PDB file of C-alpha atoms in Angstrom:
ATOM      1  CA  MET A 107       0.000   0.000   0.000  1.00 38.00           C
ATOM      2  CA  THR A 108       1.425   3.396  -0.966  1.00 38.00           C
ATOM      3  CA  PRO A 109       0.229   6.303   1.185  1.00 39.00           C
ATOM      4  CA  ARG A 110      -0.586   9.453  -0.717  1.00 39.00           C
ATOM      5  CA  PRO A 111       0.321  12.910   0.559  1.00 36.00           C
ATOM      6  CA  ASP A 112      -2.797  14.234   2.247  1.00 34.00           C
ATOM      7  CA  ARG A 113      -3.587  17.856   2.989  1.00 35.00           C
ATOM      8  CA  GLY A 114      -6.678  17.294   5.022  1.00 37.00           C
ATOM      9  CA  ASN A 115      -9.261  18.321   2.435  1.00 43.00           C
ATOM     10  CA  GLY A 116     -11.312  15.164   2.824  1.00 57.00           C
ATOM     11  CA  ARG A 117     -14.614  14.725   4.606  1.00 84.00           C
ATOM     12  CA  THR A 118     -13.598  15.586   8.130  1.00 93.00           C
ATOM     13  CA  SER A 119     -15.770  17.121  10.835  1.00 95.00           C
ATOM     14  CA  TRP A 120     -15.782  20.833  11.576  1.00 90.00           C
ATOM     15  CA  ARG A 121     -14.231  20.063  14.953  1.00 92.00           C
ATOM     16  CA  HIS A 122     -11.349  18.320  13.224  1.00 93.00           C
ATOM     17  CA  LYS A 123     -10.936  21.257  10.854  1.00 92.00           C
ATOM     18  CA  LEU A 124     -10.915  23.559  13.891  1.00 87.00           C
ATOM     19  CA  ILE A 125      -8.095  21.569  15.497  1.00 86.00           C
ATOM     20  CA  VAL A 126      -6.044  21.921  12.323  1.00 88.00           C
ATOM     21  CA  ALA A 127      -6.741  25.648  12.063  1.00 85.00           C
ATOM     22  CA  LEU A 128      -5.926  26.315  15.708  1.00 81.00           C
ATOM     23  CA  ALA A 129      -2.727  24.286  15.437  1.00 81.00           C
ATOM     24  CA  TYR A 130      -1.527  26.499  12.623  1.00 76.00           C
ATOM     25  CA  VAL A 131      -2.619  29.719  14.337  1.00 70.00           C
ATOM     26  CA  ALA A 132      -0.742  28.676  17.482  1.00 66.00           C
ATOM     27  CA  ARG A 133       2.174  27.398  15.374  1.00 57.00           C
ATOM     28  CA  ILE A 134       2.169  24.220  17.477  1.00 59.00           C
ATOM     29  CA  ARG A 135       4.093  22.299  14.855  1.00 57.00           C
ATOM     30  CA  ASP A 136       6.838  24.917  14.484  1.00 56.00           C
ATOM     31  CA  ARG A 137       7.274  25.302  18.250  1.00 53.00           C
ATOM     32  CA  SER A 138       7.416  21.576  18.958  1.00 58.00           C
ATOM     33  CA  ALA A 139      11.195  21.222  18.664  1.00 59.00           C
ATOM     34  CA  GLY A 140      11.987  23.889  21.256  1.00 67.00           C
ATOM     35  CA  LYS A 141       9.327  22.549  23.609  1.00 71.00           C
ATOM     36  CA  LEU A 142      10.744  19.034  23.395  1.00 70.00           C
ATOM     37  CA  VAL A 143      14.266  20.251  24.167  1.00 72.00           C
ATOM     38  CA  LYS A 144      13.047  22.043  27.296  1.00 76.00           C
ATOM     39  CA  LEU A 145      11.116  18.981  28.434  1.00 74.00           C
ATOM     40  CA  ALA A 146      14.157  16.762  27.898  1.00 73.00           C
ATOM     41  CA  GLU A 147      16.423  19.153  29.805  1.00 75.00           C
ATOM     42  CA  ALA A 148      14.016  19.186  32.757  1.00 77.00           C
ATOM     43  CA  THR A 149      13.770  15.386  32.717  1.00 79.00           C
ATOM     44  CA  ALA A 150      17.549  14.956  32.581  1.00 77.00           C
ATOM     45  CA  ALA A 151      17.907  17.321  35.552  1.00 78.00           C
ATOM     46  CA  SER A 152      15.483  15.169  37.581  1.00 81.00           C
ATOM     47  CA  ALA A 153      17.777  12.112  37.545  1.00 81.00           C
ATOM     48  CA  GLY A 154      18.148  10.681  41.040  1.00 83.00           C
ATOM     49  CA  THR A 155      14.804  12.011  42.261  1.00 89.00           C
ATOM     50  CA  PRO A 156      11.558  10.006  42.477  1.00 90.00           C
ATOM     51  CA  LEU A 157       9.650   9.760  39.237  1.00 90.00           C
ATOM     52  CA  PRO A 158       6.789  12.267  39.092  1.00 89.00           C
ATOM     53  CA  ALA A 159       3.256  10.963  39.559  1.00 92.00           C
ATOM     54  CA  PRO A 160       0.933  13.716  38.319  1.00 91.00           C
ATOM     55  CA  GLU A 161      -2.674  13.072  39.259  1.00 94.00           C
ATOM     56  CA  PRO A 162      -5.277  12.500  36.562  1.00 96.00           C
ATOM     57  CA  PRO A 163      -7.374  15.646  36.073  1.00 95.00           C
ATOM     58  CA  ALA A 164     -10.603  15.235  37.998  1.00 94.00           C
ATOM     59  CA  ALA A 165     -12.588  16.422  34.975  1.00 93.00           C
ATOM     60  CA  SER A 166     -11.247  13.474  32.986  1.00 94.00           C
ATOM     61  CA  LEU A 167     -12.463  10.834  35.427  1.00 95.00           C
ATOM     62  CA  ASP A 168     -16.248  11.034  35.168  1.00 92.00           C
ATOM     63  CA  GLY A 169     -17.565   7.764  36.585  1.00 94.00           C
ATOM     64  CA  VAL A 170     -14.056   6.401  37.162  1.00 97.00           C
ATOM     65  CA  THR A 171     -11.886   6.205  40.278  1.00 97.00           C
ATOM     66  CA  ALA A 172      -8.087   6.430  40.273  1.00 97.00           C
ATOM     67  CA  SER A 173      -5.661   5.033  42.831  1.00 97.00           C
ATOM     68  CA  LEU A 174      -1.876   5.330  42.807  1.00 98.00           C
ATOM     69  CA  GLY A 175       0.422   2.351  43.205  1.00 97.00           C
ATOM     70  CA  HIS A 176       3.981   1.586  42.195  1.00 97.00           C
ATOM     71  CA  PHE A 177       5.865  -1.003  40.191  1.00 97.00           C
ATOM     72  CA  GLY A 178       9.417  -0.645  41.420  1.00 96.00           C
ATOM     73  CA  GLU A 179      10.064   3.073  41.196  1.00 96.00           C
ATOM     74  CA  TRP A 180       7.402   3.585  38.522  1.00 97.00           C
ATOM     75  CA  PRO A 181       4.159   5.290  39.534  1.00 97.00           C
ATOM     76  CA  VAL A 182       1.221   3.261  38.193  1.00 98.00           C
ATOM     77  CA  TRP A 183      -2.309   4.621  38.270  1.00 98.00           C
ATOM     78  CA  ARG A 184      -5.146   2.113  38.470  1.00 98.00           C
ATOM     79  CA  LEU A 185      -8.437   3.237  36.948  1.00 98.00           C
ATOM     80  CA  GLU A 186     -11.683   1.379  37.504  1.00 97.00           C
ATOM     81  CA  PRO A 187     -15.379   2.162  37.246  1.00 97.00           C
ATOM     82  CA  GLN A 188     -17.042   3.612  40.300  1.00 95.00           C
ATOM     83  CA  GLY A 189     -18.524   0.670  42.165  1.00 91.00           C
ATOM     84  CA  GLY A 190     -15.883  -1.721  40.857  1.00 91.00           C
ATOM     85  CA  ALA A 191     -15.097  -3.551  37.645  1.00 88.00           C
ATOM     86  CA  SER A 192     -17.646  -5.917  36.116  1.00 88.00           C
ATOM     87  CA  ARG A 193     -15.068  -7.577  33.820  1.00 86.00           C
ATOM     88  CA  ALA A 194     -11.980  -9.483  34.874  1.00 87.00           C
ATOM     89  CA  GLN A 195      -9.834  -8.172  32.035  1.00 92.00           C
ATOM     90  CA  THR A 196      -7.169  -5.507  32.506  1.00 96.00           C
ATOM     91  CA  LEU A 197      -5.998  -2.887  30.044  1.00 98.00           C
ATOM     92  CA  ILE A 198      -2.424  -1.609  30.272  1.00 98.00           C
ATOM     93  CA  TYR A 199      -2.052   1.775  28.621  1.00 98.00           C
ATOM     94  CA  PHE A 200       1.300   3.239  27.575  1.00 98.00           C
ATOM     95  CA  HIS A 201       0.771   6.915  26.858  1.00 98.00           C
ATOM     96  CA  GLY A 202       2.216   8.935  24.015  1.00 97.00           C
ATOM     97  CA  GLY A 203       4.205  12.144  24.148  1.00 94.00           C
ATOM     98  CA  ALA A 204       7.305  11.598  21.989  1.00 94.00           C
ATOM     99  CA  TYR A 205       8.851   9.652  24.924  1.00 96.00           C
ATOM    100  CA  ILE A 206       9.488  13.052  26.515  1.00 93.00           C
ATOM    101  CA  ALA A 207       6.092  14.371  27.688  1.00 92.00           C
ATOM    102  CA  GLN A 208       3.777  13.206  30.445  1.00 94.00           C
ATOM    103  CA  MET A 209       0.156  12.314  29.809  1.00 95.00           C
ATOM    104  CA  ALA A 210      -2.153  15.054  28.606  1.00 95.00           C
ATOM    105  CA  SER A 211      -5.685  15.542  29.895  1.00 96.00           C
ATOM    106  CA  PHE A 212      -7.260  14.226  26.667  1.00 96.00           C
ATOM    107  CA  GLN A 213      -5.318  10.963  27.081  1.00 98.00           C
ATOM    108  CA  TRP A 214      -6.664  10.543  30.620  1.00 98.00           C
ATOM    109  CA  THR A 215     -10.173  11.229  29.311  1.00 97.00           C
ATOM    110  CA  TRP A 216      -9.779   8.603  26.597  1.00 98.00           C
ATOM    111  CA  ILE A 217      -8.537   5.766  28.797  1.00 98.00           C
ATOM    112  CA  ALA A 218     -11.131   6.633  31.467  1.00 98.00           C
ATOM    113  CA  THR A 219     -13.807   6.438  28.765  1.00 97.00           C
ATOM    114  CA  LEU A 220     -12.649   2.942  27.799  1.00 97.00           C
ATOM    115  CA  VAL A 221     -12.687   1.856  31.445  1.00 97.00           C
ATOM    116  CA  ARG A 222     -16.194   3.202  31.903  1.00 96.00           C
ATOM    117  CA  GLU A 223     -17.536   1.721  28.659  1.00 95.00           C
ATOM    118  CA  LEU A 224     -15.985  -1.705  29.223  1.00 95.00           C
ATOM    119  CA  GLY A 225     -16.499  -1.948  32.969  1.00 95.00           C
ATOM    120  CA  CYS A 226     -12.896  -3.113  33.438  1.00 96.00           C
ATOM    121  CA  CYS A 227      -9.805  -1.739  35.126  1.00 97.00           C
ATOM    122  CA  ALA A 228      -6.783  -0.150  33.464  1.00 98.00           C
ATOM    123  CA  LEU A 229      -3.215   0.274  34.599  1.00 98.00           C
ATOM    124  CA  VAL A 230      -1.454   3.448  33.472  1.00 98.00           C
ATOM    125  CA  PRO A 231       2.301   3.275  34.153  1.00 98.00           C
ATOM    126  CA  LEU A 232       4.122   6.601  34.152  1.00 98.00           C
ATOM    127  CA  TYR A 233       7.316   5.200  32.729  1.00 97.00           C
ATOM    128  CA  PRO A 234      10.608   7.163  32.923  1.00 96.00           C
ATOM    129  CA  LEU A 235      10.783   9.692  30.117  1.00 96.00           C
ATOM    130  CA  ALA A 236      13.756  10.323  27.863  1.00 95.00           C
ATOM    131  CA  PRO A 237      16.577  11.052  28.290  1.00 93.00           C
ATOM    132  CA  ARG A 238      16.306   9.701  31.856  1.00 94.00           C
ATOM    133  CA  GLY A 239      14.453   6.676  30.515  1.00 96.00           C
ATOM    134  CA  THR A 240      15.679   5.012  27.340  1.00 97.00           C
ATOM    135  CA  ALA A 241      14.484   2.050  25.317  1.00 98.00           C
ATOM    136  CA  ALA A 242      17.110  -0.274  26.779  1.00 98.00           C
ATOM    137  CA  LEU A 243      16.024   0.594  30.330  1.00 98.00           C
ATOM    138  CA  VAL A 244      12.272   1.038  29.981  1.00 98.00           C
ATOM    139  CA  ILE A 245      11.264  -1.868  27.716  1.00 98.00           C
ATOM    140  CA  PRO A 246      12.462  -4.723  29.977  1.00 98.00           C
ATOM    141  CA  GLU A 247      10.815  -3.187  33.042  1.00 98.00           C
ATOM    142  CA  ALA A 248       7.608  -2.495  31.139  1.00 98.00           C
ATOM    143  CA  ALA A 249       7.626  -6.120  29.983  1.00 98.00           C
ATOM    144  CA  ASP A 250       8.040  -7.199  33.627  1.00 98.00           C
ATOM    145  CA  LEU A 251       4.997  -5.085  34.539  1.00 98.00           C
ATOM    146  CA  VAL A 252       2.861  -6.684  31.825  1.00 98.00           C
ATOM    147  CA  ALA A 253       4.105 -10.157  32.759  1.00 98.00           C
ATOM    148  CA  GLN A 254       3.125  -9.559  36.369  1.00 97.00           C
ATOM    149  CA  ALA A 255      -0.373  -8.521  35.297  1.00 97.00           C
ATOM    150  CA  LEU A 256      -0.618 -11.659  33.120  1.00 97.00           C
ATOM    151  CA  ALA A 257       0.458 -14.017  35.904  1.00 94.00           C
ATOM    152  CA  PRO A 258      -2.990 -14.500  37.540  1.00 92.00           C
ATOM    153  CA  GLY A 259      -4.359 -15.731  34.212  1.00 91.00           C
ATOM    154  CA  ALA A 260      -7.075 -13.120  33.577  1.00 89.00           C
ATOM    155  CA  PRO A 261      -7.098 -11.455  30.126  1.00 94.00           C
ATOM    156  CA  VAL A 262      -4.709  -8.528  29.740  1.00 97.00           C
ATOM    157  CA  SER A 263      -4.579  -6.303  26.672  1.00 97.00           C
ATOM    158  CA  VAL A 264      -1.894  -3.739  25.911  1.00 98.00           C
ATOM    159  CA  ILE A 265      -2.717  -0.338  24.446  1.00 98.00           C
ATOM    160  CA  GLY A 266      -0.512   2.528  23.309  1.00 98.00           C
ATOM    161  CA  ASP A 267      -0.846   5.753  21.372  1.00 98.00           C
ATOM    162  CA  SER A 268       1.914   7.512  19.411  1.00 98.00           C
ATOM    163  CA  ALA A 269       5.214   6.912  21.233  1.00 98.00           C
ATOM    164  CA  GLY A 270       3.254   4.739  23.643  1.00 98.00           C
ATOM    165  CA  GLY A 271       2.178   2.683  20.650  1.00 98.00           C
ATOM    166  CA  GLY A 272       5.790   2.086  19.702  1.00 98.00           C
ATOM    167  CA  LEU A 273       6.543   1.170  23.311  1.00 98.00           C
ATOM    168  CA  ALA A 274       3.526  -1.158  23.493  1.00 98.00           C
ATOM    169  CA  LEU A 275       4.691  -3.019  20.392  1.00 98.00           C
ATOM    170  CA  ALA A 276       8.309  -3.203  21.579  1.00 98.00           C
ATOM    171  CA  VAL A 277       7.189  -4.493  25.000  1.00 98.00           C
ATOM    172  CA  THR A 278       5.030  -7.186  23.408  1.00 98.00           C
ATOM    173  CA  GLN A 279       7.904  -8.184  21.137  1.00 98.00           C
ATOM    174  CA  GLU A 280      10.062  -8.517  24.263  1.00 98.00           C
ATOM    175  CA  LEU A 281       7.428 -10.754  25.877  1.00 98.00           C
ATOM    176  CA  VAL A 282       7.394 -12.930  22.765  1.00 98.00           C
ATOM    177  CA  ARG A 283      11.192 -13.261  22.932  1.00 97.00           C
ATOM    178  CA  ARG A 284      10.920 -14.375  26.556  1.00 97.00           C
ATOM    179  CA  GLY A 285       8.183 -16.933  25.887  1.00 97.00           C
ATOM    180  CA  GLY A 286       5.313 -17.523  28.290  1.00 90.00           C
ATOM    181  CA  ALA A 287       1.986 -15.755  28.534  1.00 94.00           C
ATOM    182  CA  GLN A 288       1.099 -13.074  25.984  1.00 95.00           C
ATOM    183  CA  PRO A 289      -1.460 -10.248  26.012  1.00 97.00           C
ATOM    184  CA  ALA A 290      -4.864 -11.069  24.581  1.00 96.00           C
ATOM    185  CA  HIS A 291      -4.745  -8.124  22.177  1.00 97.00           C
ATOM    186  CA  LEU A 292      -2.516  -5.226  21.179  1.00 98.00           C
ATOM    187  CA  LEU A 293      -4.204  -1.934  20.255  1.00 98.00           C
ATOM    188  CA  LEU A 294      -2.012   0.719  18.637  1.00 98.00           C
ATOM    189  CA  ILE A 295      -3.261   4.248  18.015  1.00 98.00           C
ATOM    190  CA  ALA A 296      -1.132   6.209  15.504  1.00 98.00           C
ATOM    191  CA  PRO A 297       1.958   4.291  16.688  1.00 98.00           C
ATOM    192  CA  TRP A 298       5.485   5.667  16.343  1.00 98.00           C
ATOM    193  CA  LEU A 299       7.149   2.627  14.801  1.00 98.00           C
ATOM    194  CA  ASP A 300      10.335   4.058  13.277  1.00 98.00           C
ATOM    195  CA  ALA A 301      12.192   6.510  15.511  1.00 98.00           C
ATOM    196  CA  THR A 302      14.316   7.582  12.548  1.00 98.00           C
ATOM    197  CA  LEU A 303      11.331   8.488  10.333  1.00 97.00           C
ATOM    198  CA  SER A 304      13.314   7.021   7.465  1.00 97.00           C
ATOM    199  CA  ASP A 305      10.404   6.856   5.015  1.00 97.00           C
ATOM    200  CA  PRO A 306      10.711   9.890   2.707  1.00 96.00           C
ATOM    201  CA  ARG A 307       6.932   9.935   2.299  1.00 96.00           C
ATOM    202  CA  SER A 308       6.667  11.444   5.793  1.00 96.00           C
ATOM    203  CA  LEU A 309       8.203  14.639   4.434  1.00 95.00           C
ATOM    204  CA  SER A 310       5.343  15.075   1.953  1.00 95.00           C
ATOM    205  CA  ILE A 311       2.558  15.041   4.559  1.00 95.00           C
ATOM    206  CA  ASP A 312       1.222  18.384   5.752  1.00 91.00           C
ATOM    207  CA  ASP A 313       1.007  17.491   9.443  1.00 93.00           C
ATOM    208  CA  PRO A 314      -0.278  20.411  11.563  1.00 91.00           C
ATOM    209  CA  LEU A 315       0.894  18.902  14.858  1.00 91.00           C
ATOM    210  CA  MET A 316       4.427  17.513  14.393  1.00 90.00           C
ATOM    211  CA  THR A 317       7.596  17.792  12.351  1.00 90.00           C
ATOM    212  CA  VAL A 318       9.981  15.105  11.167  1.00 93.00           C
ATOM    213  CA  ASP A 319      13.035  16.879  12.583  1.00 91.00           C
ATOM    214  CA  SER A 320      11.609  17.290  16.094  1.00 90.00           C
ATOM    215  CA  LEU A 321      10.554  13.651  16.266  1.00 94.00           C
ATOM    216  CA  ARG A 322      13.920  12.441  15.010  1.00 95.00           C
ATOM    217  CA  TRP A 323      15.525  14.444  17.809  1.00 93.00           C
ATOM    218  CA  SER A 324      13.202  12.849  20.389  1.00 94.00           C
ATOM    219  CA  GLY A 325      13.915   9.438  18.905  1.00 96.00           C
ATOM    220  CA  ARG A 326      17.625   9.931  19.523  1.00 96.00           C
ATOM    221  CA  GLN A 327      16.925  10.773  23.172  1.00 95.00           C
ATOM    222  CA  TRP A 328      14.861   7.601  23.519  1.00 97.00           C
ATOM    223  CA  ALA A 329      17.544   5.530  21.792  1.00 98.00           C
ATOM    224  CA  GLY A 330      20.234   6.532  24.286  1.00 97.00           C
ATOM    225  CA  GLU A 331      23.279   4.424  23.449  1.00 96.00           C
ATOM    226  CA  LEU A 332      21.357   2.235  21.001  1.00 98.00           C
ATOM    227  CA  ASP A 333      21.136   2.792  17.272  1.00 98.00           C
ATOM    228  CA  PRO A 334      17.788   4.599  16.684  1.00 98.00           C
ATOM    229  CA  ALA A 335      17.063   2.067  13.924  1.00 98.00           C
ATOM    230  CA  GLU A 336      17.538  -0.872  16.311  1.00 98.00           C
ATOM    231  CA  GLY A 337      14.409  -2.937  16.853  1.00 97.00           C
ATOM    232  CA  ARG A 338      13.868  -1.974  20.474  1.00 97.00           C
ATOM    233  CA  VAL A 339      13.846   1.709  19.554  1.00 98.00           C
ATOM    234  CA  SER A 340      12.087   1.279  16.205  1.00 98.00           C
ATOM    235  CA  PRO A 341       9.918  -1.851  16.550  1.00 98.00           C
ATOM    236  CA  LEU A 342       8.911  -1.710  12.893  1.00 98.00           C
ATOM    237  CA  PHE A 343      12.307  -3.292  12.175  1.00 98.00           C
ATOM    238  CA  ALA A 344      11.972  -6.092  14.755  1.00 98.00           C
ATOM    239  CA  SER A 345      10.360  -9.497  14.328  1.00 97.00           C
ATOM    240  CA  MET A 346       6.558  -9.625  14.290  1.00 97.00           C
ATOM    241  CA  GLU A 347       6.479 -13.389  14.734  1.00 96.00           C
ATOM    242  CA  GLY A 348       4.399 -14.657  17.651  1.00 96.00           C
ATOM    243  CA  LEU A 349       2.504 -11.440  18.354  1.00 97.00           C
ATOM    244  CA  PRO A 350      -1.073 -11.596  19.618  1.00 97.00           C
ATOM    245  CA  PRO A 351      -3.809 -10.091  17.424  1.00 97.00           C
ATOM    246  CA  VAL A 352      -3.080  -6.440  16.668  1.00 97.00           C
ATOM    247  CA  THR A 353      -5.402  -3.579  15.716  1.00 97.00           C
ATOM    248  CA  VAL A 354      -3.985  -0.300  14.425  1.00 98.00           C
ATOM    249  CA  PHE A 355      -5.833   2.999  14.020  1.00 98.00           C
ATOM    250  CA  ALA A 356      -4.249   5.729  11.892  1.00 98.00           C
ATOM    251  CA  GLY A 357      -4.989   8.905   9.968  1.00 98.00           C
ATOM    252  CA  THR A 358      -3.308   9.952   6.740  1.00 97.00           C
ATOM    253  CA  ARG A 359      -2.577  13.545   7.806  1.00 96.00           C
ATOM    254  CA  ASP A 360       0.087  12.244  10.169  1.00 97.00           C
ATOM    255  CA  ILE A 361       3.806  12.065   9.446  1.00 97.00           C
ATOM    256  CA  LEU A 362       3.825   8.682  11.202  1.00 98.00           C
ATOM    257  CA  TYR A 363       1.260   7.231   8.812  1.00 98.00           C
ATOM    258  CA  PRO A 364       3.772   5.883   6.250  1.00 98.00           C
ATOM    259  CA  ASP A 365       5.175   3.624   8.972  1.00 97.00           C
ATOM    260  CA  THR A 366       1.706   2.231   9.641  1.00 98.00           C
ATOM    261  CA  ALA A 367       1.444   1.606   5.898  1.00 98.00           C
ATOM    262  CA  ARG A 368       4.756  -0.277   5.998  1.00 98.00           C
ATOM    263  CA  LEU A 369       3.505  -2.356   8.925  1.00 98.00           C
ATOM    264  CA  GLU A 370       0.313  -3.140   7.013  1.00 97.00           C
ATOM    265  CA  GLN A 371       2.374  -4.296   4.051  1.00 97.00           C
ATOM    266  CA  ARG A 372       4.441  -6.513   6.353  1.00 96.00           C
ATOM    267  CA  SER A 373       1.277  -7.978   7.823  1.00 96.00           C
ATOM    268  CA  ARG A 374       0.153  -8.971   4.333  1.00 96.00           C
ATOM    269  CA  ASP A 375       3.535 -10.318   3.291  1.00 95.00           C
ATOM    270  CA  GLU A 376       4.056 -12.310   6.484  1.00 96.00           C
ATOM    271  CA  GLY A 377       0.457 -13.417   7.124  1.00 95.00           C
ATOM    272  CA  LEU A 378       0.201 -11.586  10.450  1.00 95.00           C
ATOM    273  CA  THR A 379      -3.002 -11.265  12.469  1.00 94.00           C
ATOM    274  CA  MET A 380      -3.391  -7.503  12.210  1.00 97.00           C
ATOM    275  CA  ALA A 381      -6.298  -5.200  11.401  1.00 97.00           C
ATOM    276  CA  PHE A 382      -5.862  -1.634  10.160  1.00 97.00           C
ATOM    277  CA  ILE A 383      -8.388   1.198  10.389  1.00 97.00           C
ATOM    278  CA  THR A 384      -7.132   4.213   8.452  1.00 97.00           C
ATOM    279  CA  MET A 385      -9.104   7.437   8.081  1.00 96.00           C
ATOM    280  CA  PRO A 386      -8.188   9.744   5.176  1.00 96.00           C
ATOM    281  CA  GLY A 387      -7.418  13.318   6.156  1.00 96.00           C
ATOM    282  CA  LEU A 388      -7.382  12.813   9.934  1.00 97.00           C
ATOM    283  CA  VAL A 389      -4.539  14.015  12.132  1.00 96.00           C
ATOM    284  CA  HIS A 390      -2.192  12.156  14.421  1.00 96.00           C
ATOM    285  CA  GLY A 391      -3.868  10.299  17.272  1.00 97.00           C
ATOM    286  CA  TRP A 392      -7.418  11.216  16.260  1.00 97.00           C
ATOM    287  CA  PRO A 393      -9.205   8.349  18.133  1.00 98.00           C
ATOM    288  CA  VAL A 394      -7.849   9.688  21.442  1.00 97.00           C
ATOM    289  CA  PHE A 395      -9.472  13.112  20.965  1.00 96.00           C
ATOM    290  CA  THR A 396     -12.820  12.128  22.465  1.00 95.00           C
ATOM    291  CA  PHE A 397     -14.421  15.467  21.561  1.00 94.00           C
ATOM    292  CA  LEU A 398     -14.110  14.645  17.844  1.00 95.00           C
ATOM    293  CA  PRO A 399     -17.119  13.040  16.127  1.00 96.00           C
ATOM    294  CA  GLU A 400     -14.660  10.724  14.357  1.00 97.00           C
ATOM    295  CA  ALA A 401     -13.312   9.535  17.721  1.00 97.00           C
ATOM    296  CA  ARG A 402     -16.804   9.023  19.128  1.00 96.00           C
ATOM    297  CA  ALA A 403     -17.696   6.976  16.048  1.00 96.00           C
ATOM    298  CA  ALA A 404     -14.588   4.816  16.520  1.00 96.00           C
ATOM    299  CA  LEU A 405     -15.225   4.157  20.222  1.00 97.00           C
ATOM    300  CA  PRO A 406     -17.801   1.349  19.764  1.00 96.00           C
ATOM    301  CA  ARG A 407     -15.399  -0.411  17.415  1.00 95.00           C
ATOM    302  CA  ILE A 408     -12.602  -0.154  19.966  1.00 96.00           C
ATOM    303  CA  VAL A 409     -14.879  -1.330  22.765  1.00 95.00           C
ATOM    304  CA  LYS A 410     -15.975  -4.307  20.672  1.00 94.00           C
ATOM    305  CA  ILE A 411     -12.345  -5.408  20.327  1.00 92.00           C
ATOM    306  CA  PHE A 412     -12.205  -6.058  24.057  1.00 92.00           C
ATOM    307  CA  GLU A 413     -15.776  -7.175  24.760  1.00 88.00           C
ATOM    308  CA  GLY A 414     -14.936 -10.823  24.102  1.00 76.00           C
ATOM    309  CA  PHE A 415     -12.432 -10.921  26.949  1.00 66.00           C
ATOM    310  CA  GLN A 416     -14.106 -11.700  30.276  1.00 54.00           C
TER     311      GLN A 416
END
């Protein structure tokens, strides 16, 4: 499949068009590089101190309770419906943010919505951010966290958006390498699969939210001493053998979309159990923006993915 450059002129909602317009007015894309550098500098300066555990915004938790625990030094928030979970399954959500930013309020709203709709609990680990946390350090510990959740035998599914999608895939690949229990399902939302953004087609996409150069810089922070093209950093280049069923959501007005297209081609070539939902003209991470009509329309499909796991 060859992705075409998309400038967002398709049939998108007025709310989506507003996001694009506001992004350009605020010059979010052009300011992203400087913002990422400042975030990375602050994170590097925090080395040796406890990892931060920012609370979920109360406005994002309608009908959901949040309690803070820890896995080693990692803060891990547990979300569950008020009154308790009605399903035994657990979702583990690795958040996006270019491996450098903490969770945003819209991400909390999205995972809380899934918890409420499914009646299950979710674990949200606040993993160490780059450059304090790197792929070589974070992936094994994240795999340990998932393995611990799998140990009782109840269904566990792994979810990630953007950088968290790349981490979710890399963690599941690590679990496959180890052998043993695997997640029931892997859900990737606009995943960052190639930290090098090596596909030249990314340069032709008019993305209002991100730039290739700023993401390549963040990818180098996440890589640490590893080659950014190494499979742990860029899971697109690692083995897909043995993965559980995978569902990927993407939009074509996203500089990460060509990597999703490459993964879809691999899934065809290698006979992998993967499903791809791609929306023309939509921006990066669109299913997580719960205020978008497109995201609300996708929610029942996402919920259905997990309804079979009791």
